[in-house]
Tab-separated table of C-alpha atoms in Angstrom:
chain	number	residue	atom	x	y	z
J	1	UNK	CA	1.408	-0.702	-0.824
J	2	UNK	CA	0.347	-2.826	-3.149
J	3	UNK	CA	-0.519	-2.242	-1.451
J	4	UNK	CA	-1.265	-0.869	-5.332
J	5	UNK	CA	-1.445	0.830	-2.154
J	6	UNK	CA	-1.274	0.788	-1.290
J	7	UNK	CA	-4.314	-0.517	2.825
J	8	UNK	CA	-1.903	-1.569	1.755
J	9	UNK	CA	2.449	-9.365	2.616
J	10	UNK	CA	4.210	-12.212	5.288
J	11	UNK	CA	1.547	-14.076	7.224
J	12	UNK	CA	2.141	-15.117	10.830
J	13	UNK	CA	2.525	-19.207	11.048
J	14	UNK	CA	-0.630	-21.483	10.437
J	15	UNK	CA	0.034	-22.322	13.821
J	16	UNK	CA	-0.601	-18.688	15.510
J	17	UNK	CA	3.499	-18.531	15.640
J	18	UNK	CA	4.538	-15.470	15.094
J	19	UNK	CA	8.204	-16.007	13.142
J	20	UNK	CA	9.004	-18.338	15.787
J	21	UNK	CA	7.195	-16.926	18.205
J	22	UNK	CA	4.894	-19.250	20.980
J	23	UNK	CA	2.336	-21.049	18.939
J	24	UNK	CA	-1.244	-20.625	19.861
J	25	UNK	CA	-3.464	-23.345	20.813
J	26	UNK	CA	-6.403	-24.700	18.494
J	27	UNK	CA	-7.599	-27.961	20.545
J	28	UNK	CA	-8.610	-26.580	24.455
J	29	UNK	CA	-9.699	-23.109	23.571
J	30	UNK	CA	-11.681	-22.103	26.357
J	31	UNK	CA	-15.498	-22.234	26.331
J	32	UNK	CA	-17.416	-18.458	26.738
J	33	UNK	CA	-20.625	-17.570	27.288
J	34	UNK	CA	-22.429	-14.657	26.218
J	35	UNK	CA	-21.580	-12.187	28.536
J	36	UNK	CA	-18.285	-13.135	29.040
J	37	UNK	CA	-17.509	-12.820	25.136
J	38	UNK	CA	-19.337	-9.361	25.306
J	39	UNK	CA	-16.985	-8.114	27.794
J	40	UNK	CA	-13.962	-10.040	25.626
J	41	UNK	CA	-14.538	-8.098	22.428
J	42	UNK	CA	-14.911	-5.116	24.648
J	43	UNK	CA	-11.296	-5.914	26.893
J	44	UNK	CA	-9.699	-6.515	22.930
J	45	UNK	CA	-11.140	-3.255	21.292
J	46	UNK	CA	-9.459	-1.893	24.279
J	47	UNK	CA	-6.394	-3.546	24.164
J	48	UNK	CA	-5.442	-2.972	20.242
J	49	UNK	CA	-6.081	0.766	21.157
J	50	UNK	CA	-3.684	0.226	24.055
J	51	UNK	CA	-0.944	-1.429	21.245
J	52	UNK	CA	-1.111	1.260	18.820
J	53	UNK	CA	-3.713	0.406	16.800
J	54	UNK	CA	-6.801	3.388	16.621
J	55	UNK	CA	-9.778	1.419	15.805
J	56	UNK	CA	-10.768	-2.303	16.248
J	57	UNK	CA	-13.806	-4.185	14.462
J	58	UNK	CA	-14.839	-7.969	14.574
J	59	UNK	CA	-16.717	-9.803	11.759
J	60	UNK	CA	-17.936	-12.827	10.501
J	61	UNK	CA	-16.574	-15.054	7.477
J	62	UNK	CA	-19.166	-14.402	5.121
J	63	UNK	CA	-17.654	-11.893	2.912
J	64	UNK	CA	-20.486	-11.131	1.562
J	65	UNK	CA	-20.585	-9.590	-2.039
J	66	UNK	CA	-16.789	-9.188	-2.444
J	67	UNK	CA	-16.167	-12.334	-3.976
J	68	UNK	CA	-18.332	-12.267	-6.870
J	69	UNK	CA	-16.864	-8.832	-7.454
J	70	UNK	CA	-13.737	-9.436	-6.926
J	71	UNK	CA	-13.838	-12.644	-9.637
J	72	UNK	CA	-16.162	-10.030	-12.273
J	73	UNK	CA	-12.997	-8.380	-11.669
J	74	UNK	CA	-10.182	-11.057	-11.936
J	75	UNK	CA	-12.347	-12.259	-15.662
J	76	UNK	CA	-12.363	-8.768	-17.007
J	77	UNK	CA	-8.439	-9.026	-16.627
J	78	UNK	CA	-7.913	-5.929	-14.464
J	79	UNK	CA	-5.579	-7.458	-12.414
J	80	UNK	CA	-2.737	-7.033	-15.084
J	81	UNK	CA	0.141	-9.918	-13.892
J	82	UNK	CA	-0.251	-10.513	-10.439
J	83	UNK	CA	-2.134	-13.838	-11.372
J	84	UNK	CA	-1.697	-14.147	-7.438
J	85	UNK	CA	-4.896	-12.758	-6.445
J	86	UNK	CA	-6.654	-16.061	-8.103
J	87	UNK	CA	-5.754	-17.497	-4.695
J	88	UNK	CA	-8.937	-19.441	-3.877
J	89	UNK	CA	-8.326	-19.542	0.015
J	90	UNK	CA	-8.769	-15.753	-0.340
J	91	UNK	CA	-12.480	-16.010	-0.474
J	92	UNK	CA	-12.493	-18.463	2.076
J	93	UNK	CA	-11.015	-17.426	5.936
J	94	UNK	CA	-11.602	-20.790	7.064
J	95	UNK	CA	-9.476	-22.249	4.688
J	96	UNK	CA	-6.624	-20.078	5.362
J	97	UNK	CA	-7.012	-20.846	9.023
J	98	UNK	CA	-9.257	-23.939	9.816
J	99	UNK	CA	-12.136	-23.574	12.754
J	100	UNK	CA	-11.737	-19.589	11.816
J	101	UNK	CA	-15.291	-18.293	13.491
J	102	UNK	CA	-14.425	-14.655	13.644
J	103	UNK	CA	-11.971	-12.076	12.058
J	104	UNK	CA	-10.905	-9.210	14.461
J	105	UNK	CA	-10.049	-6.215	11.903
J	106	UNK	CA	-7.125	-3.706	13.023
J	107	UNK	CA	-6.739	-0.358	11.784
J	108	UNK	CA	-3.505	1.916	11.896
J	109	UNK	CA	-2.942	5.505	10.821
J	110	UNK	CA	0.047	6.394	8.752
J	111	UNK	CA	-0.386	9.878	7.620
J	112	UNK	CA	2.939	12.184	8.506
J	113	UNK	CA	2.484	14.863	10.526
J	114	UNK	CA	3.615	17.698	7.582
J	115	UNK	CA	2.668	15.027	4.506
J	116	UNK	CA	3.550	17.931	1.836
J	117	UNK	CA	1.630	16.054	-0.568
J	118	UNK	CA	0.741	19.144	-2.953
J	119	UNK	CA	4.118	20.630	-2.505
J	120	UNK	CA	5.913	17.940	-3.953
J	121	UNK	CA	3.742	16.466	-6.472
J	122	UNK	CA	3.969	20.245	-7.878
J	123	UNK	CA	7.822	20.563	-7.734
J	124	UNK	CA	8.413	18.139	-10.894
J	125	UNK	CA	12.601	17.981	-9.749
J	126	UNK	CA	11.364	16.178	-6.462
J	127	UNK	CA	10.540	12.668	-5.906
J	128	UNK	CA	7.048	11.967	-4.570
J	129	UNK	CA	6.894	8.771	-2.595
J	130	UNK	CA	3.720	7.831	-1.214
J	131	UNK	CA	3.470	8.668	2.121
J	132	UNK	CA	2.767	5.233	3.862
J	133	UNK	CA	6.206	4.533	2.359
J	134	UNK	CA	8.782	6.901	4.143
J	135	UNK	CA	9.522	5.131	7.427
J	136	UNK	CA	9.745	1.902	8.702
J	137	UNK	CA	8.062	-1.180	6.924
J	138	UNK	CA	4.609	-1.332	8.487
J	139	UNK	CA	4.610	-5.413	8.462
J	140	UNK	CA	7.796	-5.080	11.315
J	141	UNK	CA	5.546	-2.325	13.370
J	142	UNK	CA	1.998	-3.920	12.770
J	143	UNK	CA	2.800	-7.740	12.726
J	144	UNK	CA	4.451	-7.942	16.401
J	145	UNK	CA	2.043	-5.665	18.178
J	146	UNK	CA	-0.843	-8.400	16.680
J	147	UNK	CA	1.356	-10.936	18.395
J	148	UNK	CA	1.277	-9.399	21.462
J	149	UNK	CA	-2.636	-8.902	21.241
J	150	UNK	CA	-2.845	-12.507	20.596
J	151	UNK	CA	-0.848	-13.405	23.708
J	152	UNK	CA	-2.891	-10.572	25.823
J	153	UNK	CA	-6.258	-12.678	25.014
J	154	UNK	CA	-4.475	-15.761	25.782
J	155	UNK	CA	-3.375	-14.653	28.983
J	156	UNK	CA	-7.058	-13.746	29.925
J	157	UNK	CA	-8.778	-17.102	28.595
J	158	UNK	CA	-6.306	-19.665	28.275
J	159	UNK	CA	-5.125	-21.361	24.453
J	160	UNK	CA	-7.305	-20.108	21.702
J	161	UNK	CA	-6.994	-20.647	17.853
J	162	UNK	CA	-5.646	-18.136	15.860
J	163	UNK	CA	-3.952	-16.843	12.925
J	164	UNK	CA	-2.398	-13.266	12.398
J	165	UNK	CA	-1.680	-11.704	9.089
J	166	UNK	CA	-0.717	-8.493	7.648
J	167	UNK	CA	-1.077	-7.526	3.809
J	168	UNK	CA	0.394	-10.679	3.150
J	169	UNK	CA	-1.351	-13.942	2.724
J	170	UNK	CA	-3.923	-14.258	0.374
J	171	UNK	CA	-6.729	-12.352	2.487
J	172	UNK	CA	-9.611	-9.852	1.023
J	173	UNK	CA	-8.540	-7.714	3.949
J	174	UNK	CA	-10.782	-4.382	2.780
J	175	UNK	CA	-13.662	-7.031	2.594
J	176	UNK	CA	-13.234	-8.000	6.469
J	177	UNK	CA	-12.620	-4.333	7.314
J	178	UNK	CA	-15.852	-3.362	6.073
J	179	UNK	CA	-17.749	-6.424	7.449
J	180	UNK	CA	-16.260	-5.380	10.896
J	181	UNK	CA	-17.631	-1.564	10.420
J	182	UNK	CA	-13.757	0.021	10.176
J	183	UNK	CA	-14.837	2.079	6.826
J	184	UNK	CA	-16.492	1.078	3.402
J	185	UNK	CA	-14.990	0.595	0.317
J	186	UNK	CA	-14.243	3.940	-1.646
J	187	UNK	CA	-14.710	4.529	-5.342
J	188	UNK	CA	-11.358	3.724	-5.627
J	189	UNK	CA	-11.221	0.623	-4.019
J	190	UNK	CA	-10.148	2.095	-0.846
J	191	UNK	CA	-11.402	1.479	2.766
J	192	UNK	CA	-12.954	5.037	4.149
J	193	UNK	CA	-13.855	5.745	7.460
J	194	UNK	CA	-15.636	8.573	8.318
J	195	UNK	CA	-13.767	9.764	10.798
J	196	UNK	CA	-10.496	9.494	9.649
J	197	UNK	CA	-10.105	9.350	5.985
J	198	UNK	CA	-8.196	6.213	4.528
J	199	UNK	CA	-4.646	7.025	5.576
J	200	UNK	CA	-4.015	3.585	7.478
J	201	UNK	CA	-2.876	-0.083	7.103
J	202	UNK	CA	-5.129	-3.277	8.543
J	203	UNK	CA	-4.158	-6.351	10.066
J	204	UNK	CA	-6.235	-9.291	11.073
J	205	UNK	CA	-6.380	-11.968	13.692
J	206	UNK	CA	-8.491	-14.639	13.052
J	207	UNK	CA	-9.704	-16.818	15.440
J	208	UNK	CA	-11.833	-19.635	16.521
J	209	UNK	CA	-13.321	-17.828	19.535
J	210	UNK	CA	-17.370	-16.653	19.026
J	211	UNK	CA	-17.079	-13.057	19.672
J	212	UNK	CA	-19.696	-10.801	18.920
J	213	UNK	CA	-19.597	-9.046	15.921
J	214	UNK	CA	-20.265	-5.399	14.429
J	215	UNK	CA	-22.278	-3.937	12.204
J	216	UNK	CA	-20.475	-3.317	8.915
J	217	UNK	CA	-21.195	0.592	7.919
J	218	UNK	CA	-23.096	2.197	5.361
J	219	UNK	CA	-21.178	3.786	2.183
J	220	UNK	CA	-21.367	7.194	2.641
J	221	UNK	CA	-19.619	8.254	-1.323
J	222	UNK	CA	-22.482	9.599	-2.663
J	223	UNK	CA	-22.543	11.010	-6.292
J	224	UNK	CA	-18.753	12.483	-5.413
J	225	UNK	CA	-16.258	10.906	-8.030
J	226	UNK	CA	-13.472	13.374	-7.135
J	227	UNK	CA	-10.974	10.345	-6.840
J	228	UNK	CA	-12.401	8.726	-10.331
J	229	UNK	CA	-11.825	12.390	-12.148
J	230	UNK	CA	-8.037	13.325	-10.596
J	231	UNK	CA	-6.756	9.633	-11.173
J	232	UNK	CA	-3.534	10.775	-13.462
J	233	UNK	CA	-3.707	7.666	-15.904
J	234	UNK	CA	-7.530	7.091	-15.574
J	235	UNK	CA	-6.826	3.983	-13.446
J	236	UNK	CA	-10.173	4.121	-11.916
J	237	UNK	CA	-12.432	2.807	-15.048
J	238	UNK	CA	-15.622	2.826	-13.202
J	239	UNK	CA	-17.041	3.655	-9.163
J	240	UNK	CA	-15.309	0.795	-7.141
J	241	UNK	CA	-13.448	-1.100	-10.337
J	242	UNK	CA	-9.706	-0.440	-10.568
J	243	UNK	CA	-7.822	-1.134	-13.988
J	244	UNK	CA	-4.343	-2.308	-12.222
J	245	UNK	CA	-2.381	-2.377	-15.396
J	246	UNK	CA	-2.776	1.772	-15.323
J	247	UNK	CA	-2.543	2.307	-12.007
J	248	UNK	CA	0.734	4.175	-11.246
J	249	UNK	CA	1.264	2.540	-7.510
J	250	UNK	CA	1.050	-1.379	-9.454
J	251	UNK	CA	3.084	0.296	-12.397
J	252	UNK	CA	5.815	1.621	-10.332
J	253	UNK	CA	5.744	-0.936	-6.990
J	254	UNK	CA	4.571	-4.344	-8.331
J	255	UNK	CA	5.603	-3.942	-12.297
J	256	UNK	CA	8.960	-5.288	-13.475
J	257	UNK	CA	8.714	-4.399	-17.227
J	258	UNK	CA	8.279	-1.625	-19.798
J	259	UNK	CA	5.524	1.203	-18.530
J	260	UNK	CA	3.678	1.898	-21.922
J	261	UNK	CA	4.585	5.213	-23.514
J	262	UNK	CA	0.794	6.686	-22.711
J	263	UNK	CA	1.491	6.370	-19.153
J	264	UNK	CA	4.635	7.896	-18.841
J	265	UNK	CA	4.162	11.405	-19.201
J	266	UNK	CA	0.569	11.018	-16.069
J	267	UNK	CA	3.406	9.163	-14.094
J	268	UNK	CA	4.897	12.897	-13.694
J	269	UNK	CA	7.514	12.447	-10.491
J	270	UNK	CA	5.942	9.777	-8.415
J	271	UNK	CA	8.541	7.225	-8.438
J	272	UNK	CA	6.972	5.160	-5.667
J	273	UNK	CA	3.165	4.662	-5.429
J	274	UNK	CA	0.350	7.247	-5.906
J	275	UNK	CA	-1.549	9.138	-3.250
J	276	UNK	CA	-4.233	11.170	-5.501
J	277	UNK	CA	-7.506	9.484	-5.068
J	278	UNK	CA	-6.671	9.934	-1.620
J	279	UNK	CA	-5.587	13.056	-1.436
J	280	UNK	CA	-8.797	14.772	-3.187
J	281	UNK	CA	-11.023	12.208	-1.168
J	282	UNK	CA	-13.145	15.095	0.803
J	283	UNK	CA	-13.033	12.480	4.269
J	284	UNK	CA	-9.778	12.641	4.514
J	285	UNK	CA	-10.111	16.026	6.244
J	286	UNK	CA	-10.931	14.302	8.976
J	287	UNK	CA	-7.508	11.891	8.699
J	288	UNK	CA	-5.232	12.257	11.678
J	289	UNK	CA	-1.253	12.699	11.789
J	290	UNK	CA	-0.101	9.192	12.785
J	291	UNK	CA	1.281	9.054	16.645
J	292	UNK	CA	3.646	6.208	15.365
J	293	UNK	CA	7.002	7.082	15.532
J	294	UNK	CA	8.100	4.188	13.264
J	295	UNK	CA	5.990	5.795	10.384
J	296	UNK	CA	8.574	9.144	10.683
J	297	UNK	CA	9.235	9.774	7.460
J	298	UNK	CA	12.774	9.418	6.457
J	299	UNK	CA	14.418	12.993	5.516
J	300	UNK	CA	16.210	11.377	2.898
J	301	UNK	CA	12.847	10.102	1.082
J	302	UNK	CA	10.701	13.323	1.789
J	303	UNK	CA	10.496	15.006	-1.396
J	304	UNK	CA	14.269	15.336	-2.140
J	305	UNK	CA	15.763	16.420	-5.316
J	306	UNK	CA	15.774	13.565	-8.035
J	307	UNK	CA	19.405	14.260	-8.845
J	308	UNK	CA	20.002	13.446	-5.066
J	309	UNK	CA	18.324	10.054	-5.394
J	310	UNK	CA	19.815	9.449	-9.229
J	311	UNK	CA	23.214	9.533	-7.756
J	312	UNK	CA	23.154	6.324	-5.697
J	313	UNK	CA	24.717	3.093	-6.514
J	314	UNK	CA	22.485	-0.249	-5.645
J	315	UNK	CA	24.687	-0.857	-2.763
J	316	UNK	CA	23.636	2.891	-1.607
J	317	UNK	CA	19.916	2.509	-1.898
J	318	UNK	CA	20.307	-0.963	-0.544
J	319	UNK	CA	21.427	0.701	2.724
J	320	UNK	CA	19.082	3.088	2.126
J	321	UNK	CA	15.840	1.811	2.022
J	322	UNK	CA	16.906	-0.870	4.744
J	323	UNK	CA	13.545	-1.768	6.439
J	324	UNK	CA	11.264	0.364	4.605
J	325	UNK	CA	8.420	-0.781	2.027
J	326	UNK	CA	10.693	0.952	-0.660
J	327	UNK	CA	12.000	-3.164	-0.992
J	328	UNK	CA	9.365	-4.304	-2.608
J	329	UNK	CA	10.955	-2.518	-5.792
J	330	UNK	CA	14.093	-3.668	-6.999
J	331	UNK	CA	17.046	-1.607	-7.508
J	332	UNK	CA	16.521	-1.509	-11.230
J	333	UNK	CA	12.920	-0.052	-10.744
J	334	UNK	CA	13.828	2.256	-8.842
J	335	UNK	CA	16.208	3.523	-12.092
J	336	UNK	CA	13.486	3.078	-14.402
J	337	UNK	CA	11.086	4.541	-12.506
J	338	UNK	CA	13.581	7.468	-11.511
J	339	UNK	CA	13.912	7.817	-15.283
J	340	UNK	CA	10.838	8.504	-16.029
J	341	UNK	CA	10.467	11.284	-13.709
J	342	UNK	CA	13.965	13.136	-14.572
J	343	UNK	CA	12.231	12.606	-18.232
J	344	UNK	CA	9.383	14.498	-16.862
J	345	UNK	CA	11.123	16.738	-14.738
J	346	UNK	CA	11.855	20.497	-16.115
J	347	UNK	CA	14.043	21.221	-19.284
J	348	UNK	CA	17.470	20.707	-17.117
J	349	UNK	CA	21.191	20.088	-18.997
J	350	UNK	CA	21.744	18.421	-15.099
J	351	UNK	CA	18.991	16.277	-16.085
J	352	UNK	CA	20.250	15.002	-19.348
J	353	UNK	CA	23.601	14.823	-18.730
J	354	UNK	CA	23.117	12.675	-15.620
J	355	UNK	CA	20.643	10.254	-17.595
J	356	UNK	CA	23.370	10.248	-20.572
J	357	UNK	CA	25.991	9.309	-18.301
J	358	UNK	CA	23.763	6.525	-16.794
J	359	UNK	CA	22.990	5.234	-20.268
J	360	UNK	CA	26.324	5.288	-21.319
J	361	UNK	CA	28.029	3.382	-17.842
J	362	UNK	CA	25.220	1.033	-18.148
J	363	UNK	CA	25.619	0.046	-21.760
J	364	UNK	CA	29.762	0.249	-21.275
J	365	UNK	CA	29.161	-2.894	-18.573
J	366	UNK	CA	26.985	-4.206	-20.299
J	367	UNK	CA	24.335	-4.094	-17.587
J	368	UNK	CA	21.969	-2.367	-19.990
J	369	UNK	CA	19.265	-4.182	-20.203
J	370	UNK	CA	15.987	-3.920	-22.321
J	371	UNK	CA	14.111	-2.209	-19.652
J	372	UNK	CA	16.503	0.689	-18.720
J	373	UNK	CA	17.479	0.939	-22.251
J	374	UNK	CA	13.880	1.865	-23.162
J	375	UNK	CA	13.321	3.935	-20.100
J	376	UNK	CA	16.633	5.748	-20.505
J	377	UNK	CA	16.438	6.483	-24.194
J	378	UNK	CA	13.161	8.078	-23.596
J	379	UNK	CA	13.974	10.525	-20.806
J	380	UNK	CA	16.759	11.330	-22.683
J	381	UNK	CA	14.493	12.595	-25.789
J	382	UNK	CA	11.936	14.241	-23.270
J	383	UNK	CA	14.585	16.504	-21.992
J	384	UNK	CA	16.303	17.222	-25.272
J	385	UNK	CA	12.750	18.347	-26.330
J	386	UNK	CA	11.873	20.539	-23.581
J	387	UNK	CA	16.038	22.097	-24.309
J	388	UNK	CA	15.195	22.759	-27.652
J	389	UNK	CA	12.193	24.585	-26.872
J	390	UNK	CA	14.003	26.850	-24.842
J	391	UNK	CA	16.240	27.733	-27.260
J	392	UNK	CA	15.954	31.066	-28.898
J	393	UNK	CA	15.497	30.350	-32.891
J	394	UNK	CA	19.014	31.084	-34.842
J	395	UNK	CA	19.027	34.724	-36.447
J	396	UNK	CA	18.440	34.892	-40.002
């Protein structure tokens, strides 16, 4: 999510495997001309469509300006930790897939059909989740269905080169996306597309094979900074340059550690990812319910009381969040972060007494460690503040 999400990791093999699937040929690929590559990328456009997938781009290599942003980026140190994204092969497709000649880009939709966005960010006792997390893990529905595309193309041509991936290896996937026309990046760093918003994941095959490419689109943003001005922690630090180390989707997905004070209180109850800059984005009117029934959201993870979601054990949210993007937390982010928002949540002795109970099991096994403690010890104060101020002054 980080897929910070989150357009919005696990690559398919160098090889064109997919986890153990039939590799894909690199020496033999079959030789094309013009027409009959024309009617290709025409038969594959139609064929991702056919696998789920709602749009379909191809592009070059060249990545154009991306890079050099992307390293501005890396030297101003708004990546926070996730030293990661110095990969060099991410600038480079060929050298995450020698011979790579094209990039076919892959677009999904995710949003629910009732997302309830404003509903629950505005009950503070609810947990908001961000909505390309509540069903299945999109790498299980999006990496096999590029699989099968693969092995539909090879079945019409013979052995090709390729290589598959899904937010995993290091890739500048919103780079290729916008080189293949699928959207253009957003103010906040965000593919758009025009027609339907920025509610959807990308995957990529590349691939040796000449194909035609389109026409990357023009940015159609404007002077709107609607997504710059409703960022809760002011993530957004200029059009198109995100400070990760504020963001609440790194803070609460990617970040293992304390969550400065400052941020706390903007964090409010999202205890997995943000959706904000999307949600005021004015093009996603246009976004459409997903029609994938893997992306269902779970009724257990759609907006349900934090006391609900306080009460489980690890082994409980292990079962839980089986197969769901929720894993890329561990369990004791997922207290932290559920901390924080019973901290922020309305004055509520329910509240307090289930965080001093927490605090004092934890520290009675010893399991508290410095990052709950800190976490803990500050809800705790929050809701003993908003008590107080509920309480009628004594009679004098």
């Amino acid at each position: 999510m980080t897929r910070i999400p989150v357009q919005a990791r696990s690559p398919v093999s160098a090889h064109g495997a997919a986890d153990g699937g039939r590799p894909a040929a690199g020496p033999g690929t079959a030789v094309l001309d013009a027409a009959a590559l024309q009617a290709l990328a025409e038969d594959i456009r139609r064929w991702g469509r056919e696998l789920g997938f709602q749009q379909v781009g191809i592009s070059g290599t060249d990545l154009g300006e991306h890079p050099a942003h992307l390293e501005k980026w890396l030297e101003a140190g708004h990546h926070a930790d996730m030293e990661w994204l110095r990969e060099p092969k991410r600038v480079d497709p060929a050298a995450l897939k020698p011979g790579t000649r094209r990039v076919i880009s892959l677009r999904m939709d995710y949003l629910p059909a009732e997302p309830r966005i404003h509903q629950i960010l505005q009950d503070g006792s609810r947990a908001y989740i961000a909505r390309y997390a509540l069903g299945r893990d999109y790498h299980k529905i999006i990496r096999p269905r590029l699989q099968r595309l693969a092995d539909r193309i090879a079945a019409e041509i013979g052995p090709f080169g390729y290589r598959a991936f899904v937010d995993s290896a290091p890739v500048l996937e919103k780079a290729l996306a916008s080189q293949a026309g699928l959207g253009w990046m957003g103010k906040h760093t965000v593919i758009i597309n025009r027609r339907a918003g920025s509610y959807f994941f990308l995957g990529e095959l590349f691939t040796d094979l000449p194909l035609p490419v389109d026409v990357p689109v023009s940015n159609h943003c404007g002077s709107c900074q609607a997504c710059i001005d409703i960022c809760p922690t002011k993530a957004i630090v200029a059009p198109y340059v995100l400070d990760a180390g504020k963001c609440i989707s790194y803070l609460t997905i990617e970040y293992r550690g304390v969550i400065p004070v400052e941020l706390r209180r903007p964090i409010g109850n999202r205890i997995f990812g943000c959706d904000d800059c999307q949600l005021v984005c004015p093009w996603n009117r246009y976004a459409q319910a997903s029609q994938e029934p893997g992306f269902t959201p779970r009724h257990a993870f759609d907006g349900p009381p934090l006391l609900n979601l306080w009460d489980w054990d690890e082994a409980t949210w292990l079962e839980q969040t089986a197969g769901m993007p929720l894993r890329r937390m561990n369990y004791t982010s997922w207290v932290r972060n559920l901390s924080i928002a019973l901290g922020n949540a309305p004055a509520s002795t329910e509240a307090l007494t289930a965080l001093t109970k927490r605090f004092s099991a934890l520290e009675t096994a010893g399991q508290l460690d410095e990052v709950l403690r800190e976490h803990l010890l500050w809800a705790m104060a929050e809701q003993r503040d908003k008590l107080a101020r509920l309480s009628p002054p004594p009679l004098r």
